[in-house]
Short mmCIF file of C-alpha atoms in Angstrom, two decimals:
data_model
loop_
_atom_site.label_atom_id
_atom_site.label_comp_id
_atom_site.label_asym_id
_atom_site.label_seq_id
_atom_site.Cartn_x
_atom_site.Cartn_y
_atom_site.Cartn_z
CA MET J 665 10.50 85.80 71.26
CA SER J 666 9.53 88.31 73.91
CA THR J 667 8.79 91.92 73.04
CA ALA J 668 12.01 93.64 72.09
CA SER J 669 13.27 96.49 74.23
CA PRO J 670 13.47 100.04 72.81
CA ALA J 671 16.53 101.05 70.81
CA THR J 672 16.67 97.69 69.06
CA CYS J 673 16.57 97.43 65.30
CA ALA J 674 15.86 94.32 63.26
CA LEU J 675 17.10 93.56 59.76
CA VAL J 676 14.96 90.96 57.95
CA TRP J 677 17.22 89.16 55.48
CA PHE J 678 15.15 87.69 52.64
CA LYS J 679 16.67 84.72 50.85
CA ARG J 680 14.45 81.94 49.50
CA ASP J 681 11.35 83.35 51.22
CA LEU J 682 10.06 86.13 48.97
CA ARG J 683 6.60 86.53 50.46
CA LEU J 684 4.65 88.56 52.98
CA SER J 685 2.44 85.89 54.59
CA ASP J 686 3.49 82.98 56.82
CA HIS J 687 6.87 84.65 57.24
CA ALA J 688 8.19 84.22 60.79
CA PRO J 689 11.05 86.77 60.55
CA LEU J 690 8.59 89.45 59.40
CA ALA J 691 6.28 88.62 62.28
CA GLN J 692 9.21 88.85 64.71
CA ALA J 693 10.36 92.16 63.22
CA ALA J 694 7.07 93.84 64.16
CA GLN J 695 8.12 93.61 67.82
CA PHE J 696 11.15 95.84 67.33
CA GLU J 697 11.26 99.59 67.61
CA SER J 698 12.56 99.84 64.05
CA CYS J 699 13.27 97.43 61.22
CA LEU J 700 14.05 97.13 57.56
CA GLY J 701 14.28 94.36 54.96
CA LEU J 702 17.19 93.27 52.81
CA PHE J 703 17.63 91.16 49.70
CA ILE J 704 21.16 90.61 48.47
CA ILE J 705 22.05 89.80 44.87
CA GLU J 706 25.29 87.97 45.54
CA PRO J 707 28.01 87.82 42.88
CA THR J 708 28.82 84.31 44.13
CA TRP J 709 25.28 83.27 43.18
CA LEU J 710 25.47 84.94 39.78
CA SER J 711 28.78 83.24 38.97
CA SER J 712 27.82 79.84 40.39
CA PRO J 713 27.54 76.99 37.87
CA GLU J 714 23.87 76.43 38.82
CA CYS J 715 22.69 79.98 38.09
CA ALA J 716 21.05 81.12 34.84
CA SER J 717 19.72 84.50 33.78
CA ALA J 718 16.16 83.11 33.80
CA HIS J 719 16.54 82.39 37.52
CA VAL J 720 17.65 85.96 38.17
CA ALA J 721 14.86 87.45 36.06
CA PHE J 722 12.26 85.39 37.92
CA VAL J 723 13.68 86.39 41.29
CA LEU J 724 13.88 90.09 40.40
CA ASP J 725 10.21 89.99 39.42
CA GLY J 726 9.34 88.48 42.80
CA VAL J 727 11.53 90.95 44.69
CA ALA J 728 9.90 93.91 42.93
CA GLN J 729 6.45 92.76 44.00
CA LEU J 730 7.58 92.04 47.55
CA ARG J 731 9.20 95.45 47.86
CA ALA J 732 5.95 97.16 46.84
CA GLN J 733 3.96 95.09 49.35
CA LEU J 734 6.35 95.88 52.18
CA HIS J 735 6.62 99.56 51.34
CA ALA J 736 2.84 99.88 51.56
CA ARG J 737 3.08 98.62 55.15
CA GLY J 738 5.95 100.83 56.19
CA LEU J 739 8.88 98.44 55.81
CA PRO J 740 11.64 99.48 53.42
CA LEU J 741 13.26 96.66 51.44
CA TRP J 742 16.85 97.38 50.54
CA VAL J 743 18.14 95.48 47.49
CA GLU J 744 21.88 95.51 47.02
CA VAL J 745 24.47 93.74 44.90
CA GLY J 746 27.45 92.44 46.82
CA GLU J 747 28.75 89.67 49.04
CA ALA J 748 26.68 89.17 52.16
CA THR J 749 29.14 90.24 54.86
CA ALA J 750 30.17 93.39 52.98
CA VAL J 751 26.53 94.40 52.46
CA LEU J 752 25.68 93.70 56.09
CA GLN J 753 28.67 95.75 57.20
CA ARG J 754 27.50 98.77 55.19
CA LEU J 755 23.93 98.52 56.45
CA HIS J 756 25.09 98.05 60.02
CA ALA J 757 27.12 101.25 59.77
CA HIS J 758 24.04 103.05 58.41
CA THR J 759 21.36 101.69 60.79
CA GLY J 760 23.13 100.00 63.70
CA PHE J 761 20.74 97.04 63.53
CA THR J 762 20.99 94.77 66.56
CA HIS J 763 19.20 91.68 65.25
CA LEU J 764 19.41 89.80 61.98
CA LEU J 765 16.26 87.79 61.28
CA SER J 766 16.05 85.16 58.52
CA HIS J 767 14.80 81.73 57.59
CA GLU J 768 17.09 78.71 57.55
CA GLU J 769 18.33 77.72 54.11
CA THR J 770 19.41 74.36 52.71
CA GLY J 771 21.20 75.41 49.55
CA PRO J 772 24.28 74.81 47.44
CA GLY J 773 27.71 74.72 49.03
CA TRP J 774 28.36 78.40 48.42
CA THR J 775 25.35 79.33 50.61
CA TYR J 776 26.66 77.14 53.41
CA ALA J 777 30.04 78.89 53.28
CA ARG J 778 28.30 82.27 53.07
CA ASP J 779 26.20 81.55 56.17
CA GLN J 780 29.29 80.50 58.11
CA ALA J 781 30.92 83.83 57.21
CA VAL J 782 27.79 85.74 58.25
CA ALA J 783 27.70 83.89 61.57
CA ARG J 784 31.29 84.91 62.26
CA TRP J 785 30.50 88.50 61.32
CA CYS J 786 27.50 88.56 63.67
CA ARG J 787 29.54 87.22 66.56
CA HIS J 788 32.26 89.79 65.94
CA LEU J 789 29.80 92.71 65.87
CA GLY J 790 27.53 91.39 68.61
CA VAL J 791 24.54 91.10 66.28
CA CYS J 792 21.97 88.48 67.31
CA TRP J 793 21.16 86.28 64.31
CA VAL J 794 17.83 84.45 64.67
CA GLU J 795 17.18 81.76 62.04
CA THR J 796 13.75 80.12 61.81
CA PRO J 797 12.81 76.90 59.96
CA GLN J 798 10.38 77.28 57.05
CA THR J 799 10.24 73.70 55.72
CA GLY J 800 10.29 70.23 57.24
CA VAL J 801 14.10 70.11 57.10
CA VAL J 802 15.58 69.70 60.60
CA ARG J 803 18.94 71.26 61.42
CA ARG J 804 21.51 69.09 63.22
CA LEU J 805 19.24 66.04 63.00
CA ARG J 806 20.72 63.16 64.96
CA ASP J 807 18.40 60.38 63.84
CA ARG J 808 15.75 59.96 61.15
CA ARG J 809 13.43 58.17 63.55
CA GLY J 810 10.33 60.26 64.06
CA TRP J 811 11.19 62.65 61.25
CA GLY J 812 7.77 62.21 59.64
CA GLY J 813 6.04 63.20 62.86
CA ARG J 814 8.14 66.33 63.14
CA TRP J 815 7.25 67.20 59.56
CA ASP J 816 3.55 66.90 60.43
CA GLN J 817 3.97 69.11 63.49
CA ARG J 818 5.64 71.87 61.50
CA MET J 819 3.29 71.76 58.55
CA ASN J 820 0.15 71.67 60.72
CA ALA J 821 1.30 74.47 63.05
CA PRO J 822 -0.46 77.83 62.73
CA GLN J 823 0.93 80.08 60.04
CA ALA J 824 3.01 83.05 61.14
CA PRO J 825 0.77 86.13 61.42
CA THR J 826 1.24 88.93 58.92
CA PRO J 827 1.69 92.27 60.71
CA THR J 828 -0.43 95.18 59.55
CA GLY J 829 2.68 97.34 59.55
CA TRP J 830 6.20 97.87 60.82
CA ALA J 831 8.15 100.77 62.22
CA GLY J 832 10.56 101.49 59.40
CA ALA J 833 14.20 102.15 60.20
CA GLY J 834 14.15 105.54 58.52
CA PRO J 835 14.64 106.65 54.94
CA LEU J 836 17.09 104.81 52.75
CA PRO J 837 18.42 106.11 49.46
CA ALA J 838 15.93 105.48 46.65
CA HIS J 839 17.21 103.14 43.99
CA ASP J 840 15.93 100.98 41.18
CA LEU J 841 16.31 97.25 41.02
CA PRO J 842 19.31 96.21 38.93
CA SER J 843 18.68 94.94 35.43
CA LEU J 844 20.08 91.75 33.96
CA ALA J 845 22.36 93.85 31.79
CA SER J 846 23.73 95.79 34.77
CA LEU J 847 24.47 92.46 36.43
CA GLY J 848 26.40 91.32 33.38
CA LEU J 849 23.79 88.74 32.36
CA SER J 850 22.36 88.02 28.93
CA PRO J 851 18.59 87.92 28.40
CA PRO J 852 17.13 84.46 29.05
CA ALA J 853 16.17 82.25 26.13
CA TYR J 854 12.52 82.51 27.18
CA THR J 855 10.35 84.84 29.23
CA PRO J 856 9.95 83.33 32.71
CA PRO J 857 6.38 82.97 33.99
CA PRO J 858 5.01 85.62 36.36
CA ALA J 859 6.61 85.47 39.79
CA GLY J 860 5.56 86.74 43.20
CA GLU J 861 3.25 85.82 46.06
CA PRO J 862 -0.05 86.87 44.41
CA THR J 863 0.67 84.63 41.42
CA ALA J 864 1.70 81.76 43.68
CA GLN J 865 -1.51 82.05 45.72
CA GLN J 866 -3.59 82.16 42.57
CA LEU J 867 -1.88 79.02 41.27
CA LEU J 868 -2.36 77.28 44.59
CA GLN J 869 -6.06 78.04 44.88
CA GLY J 870 -6.74 77.18 41.26
CA PHE J 871 -4.97 73.86 41.66
CA VAL J 872 -6.59 72.66 44.88
CA GLN J 873 -10.05 73.84 43.81
CA HIS J 874 -10.20 72.34 40.32
CA ARG J 875 -6.96 71.87 38.37
CA ALA J 876 -5.89 68.93 40.56
CA MET J 877 -8.68 66.82 39.11
CA GLY J 878 -6.94 64.00 37.28
CA TYR J 879 -3.52 64.92 38.75
CA ARG J 880 -2.42 61.31 39.33
CA ARG J 881 -2.97 60.51 35.64
CA ALA J 882 -1.78 63.83 34.27
CA LEU J 883 1.61 64.17 35.92
CA SER J 884 3.43 61.48 33.91
CA SER J 885 2.84 62.68 30.36
CA PRO J 886 4.42 65.89 29.05
CA LEU J 887 1.19 66.46 27.15
CA THR J 888 -1.07 66.60 30.21
CA ALA J 889 1.32 67.60 32.98
CA GLN J 890 1.72 71.17 31.80
CA ASP J 891 -1.84 71.98 32.90
CA GLY J 892 -2.47 69.04 35.24
CA CYS J 893 0.39 69.71 37.68
CA SER J 894 0.41 72.43 40.31
CA ARG J 895 3.10 74.51 38.57
CA LEU J 896 4.06 75.80 42.02
CA SER J 897 7.58 74.40 41.99
CA ALA J 898 9.47 77.59 41.07
CA HIS J 899 7.41 79.61 43.55
CA LEU J 900 8.13 77.06 46.26
CA ALA J 901 11.82 77.06 45.42
CA TRP J 902 12.00 80.80 46.06
CA GLY J 903 9.51 80.86 48.92
CA MET J 904 6.87 82.96 47.16
CA VAL J 905 4.48 80.60 48.88
CA SER J 906 5.40 78.53 51.92
CA LEU J 907 5.31 74.77 51.95
CA ARG J 908 3.06 75.00 55.01
CA GLN J 909 0.57 77.13 53.08
CA VAL J 910 0.48 74.60 50.25
CA HIS J 911 0.11 71.69 52.67
CA GLN J 912 -2.67 73.32 54.66
CA ALA J 913 -4.61 74.47 51.59
CA THR J 914 -4.37 70.95 50.16
CA GLU J 915 -5.48 69.24 53.37
CA ALA J 916 -8.35 71.70 53.85
CA GLN J 917 -9.65 70.98 50.37
CA ILE J 918 -9.32 67.22 50.89
CA ALA J 919 -11.34 67.51 54.10
CA HIS J 920 -14.10 69.72 52.74
CA THR J 921 -14.60 68.97 49.06
CA PRO J 922 -17.62 66.77 48.29
CA ASP J 923 -15.80 65.56 45.17
CA ARG J 924 -14.04 62.34 46.22
CA ASP J 925 -12.18 62.09 42.92
CA LEU J 926 -10.65 65.50 43.52
CA ALA J 927 -9.76 64.52 47.08
CA HIS J 928 -8.09 61.34 45.81
CA ASP J 929 -5.91 63.30 43.40
CA LEU J 930 -5.03 65.86 46.06
CA ARG J 931 -3.87 63.07 48.38
CA GLY J 932 -1.37 62.07 45.73
CA PHE J 933 -0.12 65.64 45.57
CA ALA J 934 0.02 65.91 49.37
CA GLY J 935 2.31 62.90 49.53
CA ARG J 936 4.81 64.57 47.21
CA LEU J 937 5.06 67.53 49.57
CA ARG J 938 6.40 65.18 52.23
CA TRP J 939 8.93 63.67 49.85
CA HIS J 940 10.01 67.23 48.94
CA CYS J 941 11.48 67.74 52.42
CA HIS J 942 12.71 64.15 52.72
CA PHE J 943 15.14 64.73 49.86
CA MET J 944 16.19 68.17 51.07
CA GLN J 945 17.01 66.62 54.45
CA LYS J 946 19.65 64.47 52.76
CA LEU J 947 21.64 67.53 51.65
CA GLU J 948 21.18 69.15 55.06
CA ASP J 949 22.57 66.04 56.76
CA GLU J 950 25.41 65.50 54.29
CA PRO J 951 26.32 68.61 52.25
CA ALA J 952 29.04 66.68 50.42
CA ILE J 953 26.46 64.86 48.26
CA GLU J 954 26.41 67.93 46.04
CA PHE J 955 29.93 67.03 44.97
CA GLN J 956 30.58 63.35 45.71
CA ASN J 957 28.74 60.06 45.43
CA PHE J 958 26.40 58.99 48.21
CA ALA J 959 27.92 55.54 47.86
CA ARG J 960 31.68 55.90 47.77
CA HIS J 961 31.99 52.51 46.11
CA CYS J 962 30.73 54.34 43.00
CA ASP J 963 33.81 56.58 42.99
CA GLY J 964 35.60 56.17 39.68
CA LEU J 965 32.58 54.55 38.06
CA ARG J 966 31.92 57.37 35.58
CA GLU J 967 34.37 60.14 36.45
CA ASN J 968 36.85 59.15 33.76
CA SER J 969 34.36 58.11 31.08
CA SER J 970 32.80 61.47 30.24
CA ASP J 971 32.44 61.94 26.49
CA PRO J 972 32.14 65.65 25.54
CA THR J 973 30.56 64.75 22.21
CA LEU J 974 27.81 62.69 23.82
CA LEU J 975 27.26 65.28 26.53
CA ALA J 976 26.90 68.06 23.96
CA ALA J 977 24.44 66.03 21.89
CA TRP J 978 22.34 65.43 25.01
CA GLN J 979 22.43 69.13 25.95
CA ARG J 980 21.33 70.22 22.48
CA GLY J 981 18.57 67.64 22.17
CA GLU J 982 20.32 65.88 19.28
CA THR J 983 20.84 62.32 20.51
CA GLY J 984 18.75 60.62 17.83
CA PHE J 985 16.23 59.49 20.45
CA PRO J 986 13.13 61.62 19.82
CA MET J 987 11.61 61.51 23.30
CA VAL J 988 14.89 62.47 24.92
CA ASP J 989 15.50 65.25 22.41
CA ALA J 990 11.95 66.62 22.61
CA CYS J 991 12.17 66.73 26.41
CA MET J 992 15.47 68.58 26.36
CA ARG J 993 14.34 71.11 23.78
CA SER J 994 11.09 71.69 25.67
CA LEU J 995 12.98 72.19 28.92
CA THR J 996 15.53 74.64 27.51
CA ALA J 997 12.73 76.62 25.85
CA THR J 998 10.42 76.85 28.88
CA GLY J 999 12.39 76.14 32.08
CA TRP J 1000 9.98 73.39 33.13
CA LEU J 1001 9.41 69.69 32.47
CA ASN J 1002 7.24 67.13 34.20
CA PHE J 1003 8.65 64.60 36.65
CA ARG J 1004 8.87 61.46 34.52
CA MET J 1005 10.51 63.22 31.62
CA ARG J 1006 13.09 64.77 33.96
CA ALA J 1007 13.87 61.29 35.18
CA LEU J 1008 14.15 60.11 31.57
CA LEU J 1009 16.72 62.80 30.79
CA VAL J 1010 18.87 61.87 33.78
CA SER J 1011 18.51 58.12 33.30
CA PHE J 1012 19.47 58.35 29.65
CA ALA J 1013 22.53 60.47 30.40
CA ALA J 1014 23.64 58.26 33.29
CA TYR J 1015 23.04 54.80 31.84
CA HIS J 1016 22.84 54.95 28.06
CA LEU J 1017 25.50 57.66 27.70
CA TRP J 1018 27.39 56.67 30.89
CA GLN J 1019 27.87 60.31 31.95
CA HIS J 1020 28.65 61.41 35.49
CA TRP J 1021 25.80 63.10 37.35
CA ARG J 1022 27.75 66.23 38.31
CA PRO J 1023 28.19 67.89 34.85
CA THR J 1024 24.75 66.74 33.68
CA GLY J 1025 23.28 67.96 36.97
CA LEU J 1026 24.85 71.40 36.62
CA PHE J 1027 23.44 71.75 33.11
CA LEU J 1028 19.97 70.74 34.27
CA ALA J 1029 20.20 73.04 37.31
CA ARG J 1030 20.60 75.98 34.94
CA GLN J 1031 17.60 74.86 32.90
CA PHE J 1032 15.21 74.14 35.77
CA LEU J 1033 13.56 77.38 36.85
CA ASP J 1034 12.56 75.51 40.02
CA PHE J 1035 16.13 74.43 40.89
CA GLU J 1036 16.25 73.41 44.57
CA ALA J 1037 19.69 72.10 45.54
CA GLY J 1038 18.58 69.56 48.15
CA ILE J 1039 16.08 67.90 45.88
CA HIS J 1040 18.15 68.26 42.74
CA TRP J 1041 21.36 66.58 43.88
CA SER J 1042 19.58 63.83 45.81
CA GLN J 1043 17.54 63.02 42.73
CA MET J 1044 20.46 63.30 40.30
CA GLN J 1045 22.23 60.61 42.28
CA MET J 1046 19.11 58.52 42.80
CA GLN J 1047 18.36 58.47 39.06
CA SER J 1048 22.04 57.77 38.28
CA GLY J 1049 22.29 54.74 40.57
CA THR J 1050 24.93 56.16 42.96
CA THR J 1051 22.93 56.24 46.19
CA GLY J 1052 23.66 52.55 46.84
CA ILE J 1053 20.16 51.97 48.21
CA ASN J 1054 17.66 52.74 45.46
CA THR J 1055 16.39 50.47 42.71
CA LEU J 1056 18.10 51.14 39.39
CA ARG J 1057 15.64 52.93 37.11
CA ILE J 1058 16.80 52.65 33.51
CA TYR J 1059 14.16 54.24 31.31
CA SER J 1060 13.73 53.17 27.72
CA PRO J 1061 13.29 56.33 25.62
CA THR J 1062 11.42 54.30 23.03
CA LYS J 1063 8.95 52.90 25.54
CA GLN J 1064 8.47 56.32 27.20
CA ALA J 1065 7.59 57.82 23.81
CA ARG J 1066 5.03 55.13 23.07
CA ASP J 1067 3.54 55.16 26.57
CA HIS J 1068 3.35 58.92 27.17
CA ASP J 1069 3.20 60.42 23.68
CA PRO J 1070 1.26 57.73 21.79
CA GLN J 1071 0.14 60.07 19.01
CA GLY J 1072 3.50 61.79 18.72
CA LEU J 1073 2.10 65.23 19.52
CA PHE J 1074 4.84 66.21 21.95
CA ILE J 1075 7.65 64.93 19.76
CA ARG J 1076 6.36 66.69 16.65
CA ARG J 1077 5.88 69.94 18.59
CA TRP J 1078 9.51 70.09 19.65
CA LEU J 1079 11.18 68.24 16.77
CA PRO J 1080 9.70 69.82 13.65
CA GLU J 1081 12.18 67.90 11.50
CA LEU J 1082 10.14 64.80 12.35
CA ALA J 1083 6.81 66.40 11.41
CA HIS J 1084 6.11 63.99 8.53
CA VAL J 1085 7.66 60.82 9.91
CA PRO J 1086 4.98 58.10 10.09
CA LEU J 1087 3.73 57.48 13.61
CA GLU J 1088 4.92 53.88 13.60
CA HIS J 1089 8.51 55.14 13.15
CA LEU J 1090 8.33 58.29 15.26
CA ALA J 1091 9.83 56.77 18.43
CA GLN J 1092 12.71 55.26 16.40
CA PRO J 1093 13.05 57.14 13.11
CA GLY J 1094 16.49 55.61 12.57
CA LEU J 1095 14.77 52.31 11.73
CA MET J 1096 13.14 53.75 8.60
CA ASP J 1097 14.58 52.49 5.33
CA SER J 1098 16.04 55.02 2.93
CA ALA J 1099 12.86 55.23 0.85
CA ALA J 1100 10.73 55.99 3.92
CA GLN J 1101 13.25 58.60 5.02
CA ARG J 1102 13.08 60.38 1.70
CA ALA J 1103 9.29 60.19 1.62
CA SER J 1104 9.03 61.73 5.10
CA GLY J 1105 11.51 64.50 4.33
CA CYS J 1106 13.71 63.35 7.18
CA VAL J 1107 16.98 61.74 6.13
CA ILE J 1108 18.72 60.32 9.19
CA GLY J 1109 22.15 61.81 9.62
CA ARG J 1110 21.19 64.89 7.63
CA ASP J 1111 17.84 66.19 8.92
CA TYR J 1112 17.89 64.36 12.23
CA PRO J 1113 20.83 62.61 13.90
CA ALA J 1114 21.27 58.87 13.99
CA PRO J 1115 21.10 57.40 17.53
CA VAL J 1116 24.32 58.18 19.35
CA VAL J 1117 24.28 54.77 21.06
CA ASP J 1118 22.58 51.41 20.70
CA GLU J 1119 19.70 51.65 23.19
CA ARG J 1120 19.57 48.03 24.30
CA ALA J 1121 23.29 47.39 24.34
CA ALA J 1122 24.04 50.58 26.31
CA ALA J 1123 21.35 49.83 28.88
CA GLN J 1124 22.54 46.24 29.32
CA GLN J 1125 26.14 47.33 29.76
CA ALA J 1126 25.10 49.78 32.48
CA LYS J 1127 23.09 47.10 34.26
CA ASP J 1128 25.95 44.65 34.14
CA ARG J 1129 28.39 47.16 35.63
CA LEU J 1130 26.17 48.33 38.45
CA TYR J 1131 24.65 45.00 39.46
CA ALA J 1132 28.10 43.40 39.52
CA LEU J 1133 29.25 46.18 41.82
CA ARG J 1134 26.28 45.78 44.14
CA ARG J 1135 26.97 42.09 44.68
CA ASP J 1136 30.18 42.90 46.56
CA PRO J 1137 29.68 42.28 50.34
CA GLU J 1138 31.56 45.47 51.22
CA VAL J 1139 29.30 47.44 48.91
CA GLN J 1140 26.24 45.94 50.58
CA GLN J 1141 27.62 46.90 53.97
CA GLU J 1142 28.08 50.49 52.84
CA ALA J 1143 24.53 50.50 51.47
CA ASP J 1144 23.23 49.51 54.89
CA GLN J 1145 25.07 52.45 56.42
CA ILE J 1146 23.63 54.84 53.84
CA GLN J 1147 20.15 53.50 54.47
CA GLN J 1148 20.60 54.02 58.20
CA ARG J 1149 21.57 57.65 57.70
CA HIS J 1150 19.46 58.75 54.75
CA GLY J 1151 16.80 56.12 54.10
CA SER J 1152 13.14 56.78 54.68
CA ARG J 1153 12.57 53.71 56.88
CA ARG J 1154 13.04 55.58 60.14
CA SER J 1155 11.43 58.79 58.98
CA GLY J 1156 7.86 57.56 58.79
CA LEU J 1157 8.09 57.11 55.02
CA GLN J 1158 8.27 53.80 53.19
CA PRO J 1159 11.84 52.48 52.84
CA THR J 1160 13.80 53.29 49.72
CA THR J 1161 16.32 50.50 50.24
CA ARG J 1162 16.41 47.41 48.08
CA ARG J 1163 15.50 45.36 51.17
CA ARG J 1164 11.81 45.32 51.96
CA THR J 1165 11.60 43.04 54.96
CA ALA J 1166 11.58 43.46 58.74
CA ARG J 1167 10.41 47.05 58.76
CA PRO J 1168 7.90 48.82 60.98
CA PRO J 1169 4.66 49.83 59.26
CA PRO J 1170 4.72 53.34 57.78
CA SER J 1171 2.91 56.14 59.52
CA PRO J 1172 -0.65 56.32 58.18
CA ALA J 1173 -0.23 60.07 57.73
CA LEU J 1174 2.60 59.58 55.28
CA PRO J 1175 2.30 58.08 51.79
CA PRO J 1176 4.08 55.16 50.18
CA LEU J 1177 6.96 55.97 47.89
CA PRO J 1178 5.63 56.78 44.40
CA PRO J 1179 6.80 54.30 41.75
CA GLN J 1180 8.90 57.01 40.09
CA LEU J 1181 9.91 60.06 42.06
CA SER J 1182 10.08 63.52 40.63
CA LEU J 1183 13.18 65.65 40.34
CA PHE J 1184 10.85 68.13 41.96
CA PRO J 1185 8.36 65.99 43.87
CA ASP J 1186 5.56 68.55 43.99
CA ALA J 1187 5.75 69.36 40.29
#
């Protein structure tokens, strides 16, 4: 953008980019004669089925820090509650801003509708709206071929410079940030972790410098993942650190550390950053996947089989399967869970309980502090077997307990009613005889629920249904079309389709598909 002429005023609209550094709209705003910032707390967001009070508390913490940083450099940040076009109208009447500067957003359907309304408002008022990419997601992408190369170009480009100051648009009325109570929200069930750019940068540097050691081994178990993963996911979801900053810090450490083990683990993490945008691109290309099956041959598969009793037991962590229940209780108490255990929760709901991914996905969206719509809905469908192109991943909760909590530490932490159950029965306490139940102080059906389904029978029934469906030639034809549009084969990433032949070699800069993908791939 060339230097703006006098008498122009820029409004920087913050959305999922709550940071000062590597922020292109802020860098652009420094060229204007006057500018101000805006963050809108939208009632549509607050009332959306994905939103939880913990999300709002985390965001308000980040906004408060950002406002202080900007104020110190002469840029006022106006925070207002209201729908976007109404807020913009009021600010336009007050300041007469000529340019609206923001980052692109790939969000839930309500944000897409909101942005369409804002675009119409800008055209009507003659306001120039400049949107800038901040991830590897490509707007209006025609073909996935070469997508991986474009991702590399964006992530390796120089970071946007941080201006030393801005010419503020003049005084605005002083006001405090709204509280959860004033927004009509209840306190969250837990205190969210510290938000904001300084915290995100501290997490990033601590991870790439030393915490990443052992990452590839640590990320699968809920016991080790809490400290062994980056813990950047919520900060990335709200843009308190940019994906480019994380990528470049990771690659710099890989290149310069003398510790080859650390470099090896960081390469595993770097690959997940690429998959992060790959899944977001799916929602950008086809917004309907938030609401309908990728593979339309799956329509009707689960929609009419929802069982409210089973769904409620899963939500409460009372299914009678200890690893599933411990994961759910841990998640609802902390807002975070490692990748494999997220996949276990979804797999169990989709296959063993035969629940549709939409209601289970909305519940999980409210629990995940790092909810990112593009990744979330792509992964909900992938783990539920409705993409038509991915291998069915039906996790055994018993095997996951024995593999990733072999001493029962995680289960006992979150299911205190199982504290004295012998280790050999901990993964399946329902198999204890009555004497063992009494001796352990855990009577099944009284102190801990009996399994809500038969694990093996439920899994086999799900397999039979889905594999029978996939054998249909018309279904296979649709899968080929889905692969052509959304598959990773033409993006520079390894194919996700069930067919593994006749493909070009993957780009050496991009990693193979991890055996089990995360519901937040950079967790």
